[in-house]
Amino acid sequence: MSEEKKKRDGFGSKIGIIAAAAGSAIGLGNIYRFPCELGNNGGAAFLLVYLAVVIFLGIPVMLSELVIGRRSQSNAVGAFKKLAPKSAWSIVGYMGVLCGFIIFAFYSTVSGWTLEYIIKAVSNSFQGKDLAAMEQDFSDFHNMGWRNVMWQAIFIFLTGFVVFKGVQNGIERYAKILMPLLLVILIVLGIRSVTLPGASEGLSFLFSPDFSKIDGKVLISALGQGFFSLSLGMGALITYGSYIKKKDNLTSTAFSVVLADTLIAVLAGLVIFPAAFSFGIRPTAGMGLVFNTIPMIFNQMTGGYIFCIIFFVLLAIAALTSTISLLEVVVAYLSEELHINRKWSTVWACVATLFIGSFASLSLMENTPFAIGGRTVFDLMDFVSSNILLPLGGVLIVIFVGWRLGKTKFFEEVTNEGTIKASLKKVIFFIIRYLAPIAIMIVFISGLIN
Ligand code: PFF
């Protein structure tokens, strides 16, 4: 065994793996991006397609990534080099690293907002504000471009700090305790939201589907959101899979993570839409949907002041456990493939992310120069990574496992060399080999044509 391999970090316990993978999955994607996408894509119909995506594609793709990672014990690029030496497959890994970098760049913008909102919550600046005032504050904040960049920089620094400390100590410890707490606070918020006057309109927006709304755009958005939310298609779970021990059960890990992530997303929908309809916020309001609605719900709650602070702190932490995994993909690549030591890999990756990411932040100002063809740099980064690179990465990953790695090795990995039962392995492999590649391609192409 090489020196480098012996030194690889690993997750300590079963709950640690699930917590870390769920920490990667659960983040702004669930609480911020999911309601935005749902609101912009017709509500309940989107939810249905989304659920189909996460169940039928999410689980197989996630399991494929974990299998690749654990079998190869390598970063996203190294994994393909090891499992398919001297082939073009490593391109999938490079695509993943690039995608991780792009996502981190714009994701850190919104992550930074969570810090601003913690300050706002602490200073009680939401108190008594109506919708117009709340919206004004939100857009004023966007127009303070450099303030956005400052928070973004702080967030990137925090992420770098945790990643530099390493897998075992950094990620695992934080994720384990805090994600369940987020669930609890969302449940409390959900109860308040559905009991607001006029909430039923939001509930029917969320749960009564109008099937005529399902078109190519809805399909690709649901696919992109599913991959984004589950952290799939860019090697984050290949990288995390490589830290999982040989005796751990990959299938149950994939199921637990998909379940937890989906629960949080649906719960976020249940928090946002009934309240948004009650306050008169349009479901298509985009960015403001979440950042304006949530403080307004807290304004209507006893103890809202404290809950609001706790909520934004937890949201920041949820974002952090996701940015950690984004940065980890890049750092694991730089340190293992390019042999730059972990400290400098982290520093360079963070500096580069801040540089590119600041364009995303500054592109949200009014009259920004950073827009191309009417789309902000932020939107472009989001669109290219989530709706193009992730599905493309996902399809290549399942093709790799289904056709190149093959059934025998896949079964060996999911049964831990025959020592545990994985009763769904045949069905899942069938999906990986045939259904998932076809389904992802169809959705992807229909979205592009649309
Ligand atoms: N899944 C994260 C979220 O929903 O917020 C975002 C993300 C993290 C996407 C890591 C991709 C990734 F590799």
Tab-separated table of N, CA and C and ligand atoms in Angstrom, residues 24-30 103 107 227-232 234 236 261 322-323 325-326 329 390, ligand 1:
chain	number	residue	atom	x	y	z
A	24	SER	N	-23.939	17.068	2.808
A	24	SER	CA	-23.649	17.554	1.460
A	24	SER	C	-24.947	17.793	0.701
A	25	ALA	N	-25.847	16.828	0.806
A	25	ALA	CA	-27.094	16.918	0.032
A	25	ALA	C	-27.999	18.042	0.548
A	26	ILE	N	-28.193	18.074	1.867
A	26	ILE	CA	-29.123	19.052	2.425
A	26	ILE	C	-28.449	20.414	2.522
A	27	GLY	N	-29.047	21.379	1.905
A	27	GLY	CA	-28.427	22.705	1.941
A	27	GLY	C	-29.354	23.728	1.323
A	28	LEU	N	-28.758	24.756	0.744
A	28	LEU	CA	-29.555	25.805	0.117
A	28	LEU	C	-30.369	25.240	-1.041
A	29	GLY	N	-29.887	24.150	-1.611
A	29	GLY	CA	-30.628	23.489	-2.682
A	29	GLY	C	-32.031	23.101	-2.231
A	30	ASN	N	-32.149	22.662	-0.997
A	30	ASN	CA	-33.462	22.239	-0.503
A	30	ASN	C	-34.316	23.421	-0.082
A	103	ILE	N	-20.217	25.474	-9.137
A	103	ILE	CA	-21.319	25.520	-8.160
A	103	ILE	C	-20.865	26.257	-6.897
A	107	TYR	N	-22.834	29.329	-5.374
A	107	TYR	CA	-23.469	28.865	-4.141
A	107	TYR	C	-22.971	29.690	-2.954
A	227	PHE	N	-30.654	16.427	-9.164
A	227	PHE	CA	-29.207	16.169	-9.100
A	227	PHE	C	-28.521	17.172	-8.176
A	228	PHE	N	-28.924	18.426	-8.315
A	228	PHE	CA	-28.316	19.470	-7.487
A	228	PHE	C	-28.568	19.180	-6.010
A	229	SER	N	-29.818	18.898	-5.704
A	229	SER	CA	-30.183	18.712	-4.303
A	229	SER	C	-29.505	17.492	-3.694
A	230	LEU	N	-29.349	16.443	-4.492
A	230	LEU	CA	-28.729	15.234	-3.948
A	230	LEU	C	-27.201	15.250	-4.119
A	231	SER	N	-26.658	16.333	-4.603
A	231	SER	CA	-25.203	16.454	-4.836
A	231	SER	C	-24.695	15.402	-5.817
A	232	LEU	N	-25.468	15.137	-6.881
A	232	LEU	CA	-25.088	14.076	-7.804
A	232	LEU	C	-24.532	14.618	-9.108
A	234	MET	N	-21.395	15.119	-10.096
A	234	MET	CA	-20.113	15.833	-10.195
A	234	MET	C	-19.031	15.244	-9.286
A	236	ALA	N	-19.069	14.505	-6.071
A	236	ALA	CA	-19.010	14.771	-4.626
A	236	ALA	C	-19.152	13.457	-3.864
A	261	ASP	N	-33.012	14.024	2.382
A	261	ASP	CA	-32.928	15.212	1.529
A	261	ASP	C	-34.311	15.584	0.991
A	322	SER	N	-22.639	21.687	2.796
A	322	SER	CA	-22.669	21.461	1.344
A	322	SER	C	-21.438	22.058	0.670
A	323	THR	N	-21.057	23.269	1.063
A	323	THR	CA	-19.877	23.863	0.413
A	323	THR	C	-18.615	23.063	0.757
A	325	SER	N	-18.437	19.900	0.888
A	325	SER	CA	-18.330	18.790	-0.063
A	325	SER	C	-17.951	19.290	-1.459
A	326	LEU	N	-18.398	20.493	-1.790
A	326	LEU	CA	-18.017	21.058	-3.095
A	326	LEU	C	-16.515	21.312	-3.139
A	329	VAL	N	-14.248	18.144	-3.298
A	329	VAL	CA	-14.052	17.542	-4.623
A	329	VAL	C	-12.830	18.160	-5.290
A	390	LEU	N	-24.461	18.652	-14.506
A	390	LEU	CA	-24.833	17.575	-13.576
A	390	LEU	C	-25.559	16.425	-14.270
B	1	PFF	N1	-26.816	19.441	-2.582
B	1	PFF	C1	-26.484	20.765	-2.171
B	1	PFF	C2	-27.758	21.488	-1.829
B	1	PFF	O1	-28.834	20.966	-2.100
B	1	PFF	O2	-27.696	22.577	-1.298
B	1	PFF	C3	-25.683	21.500	-3.218
B	1	PFF	C4	-24.556	20.689	-3.762
B	1	PFF	C5	-23.561	20.243	-2.916
B	1	PFF	C6	-24.552	20.323	-5.093
B	1	PFF	C7	-22.554	19.424	-3.403
B	1	PFF	C8	-23.556	19.515	-5.590
B	1	PFF	C9	-22.575	19.065	-4.722
B	1	PFF	F1	-21.642	18.311	-5.165
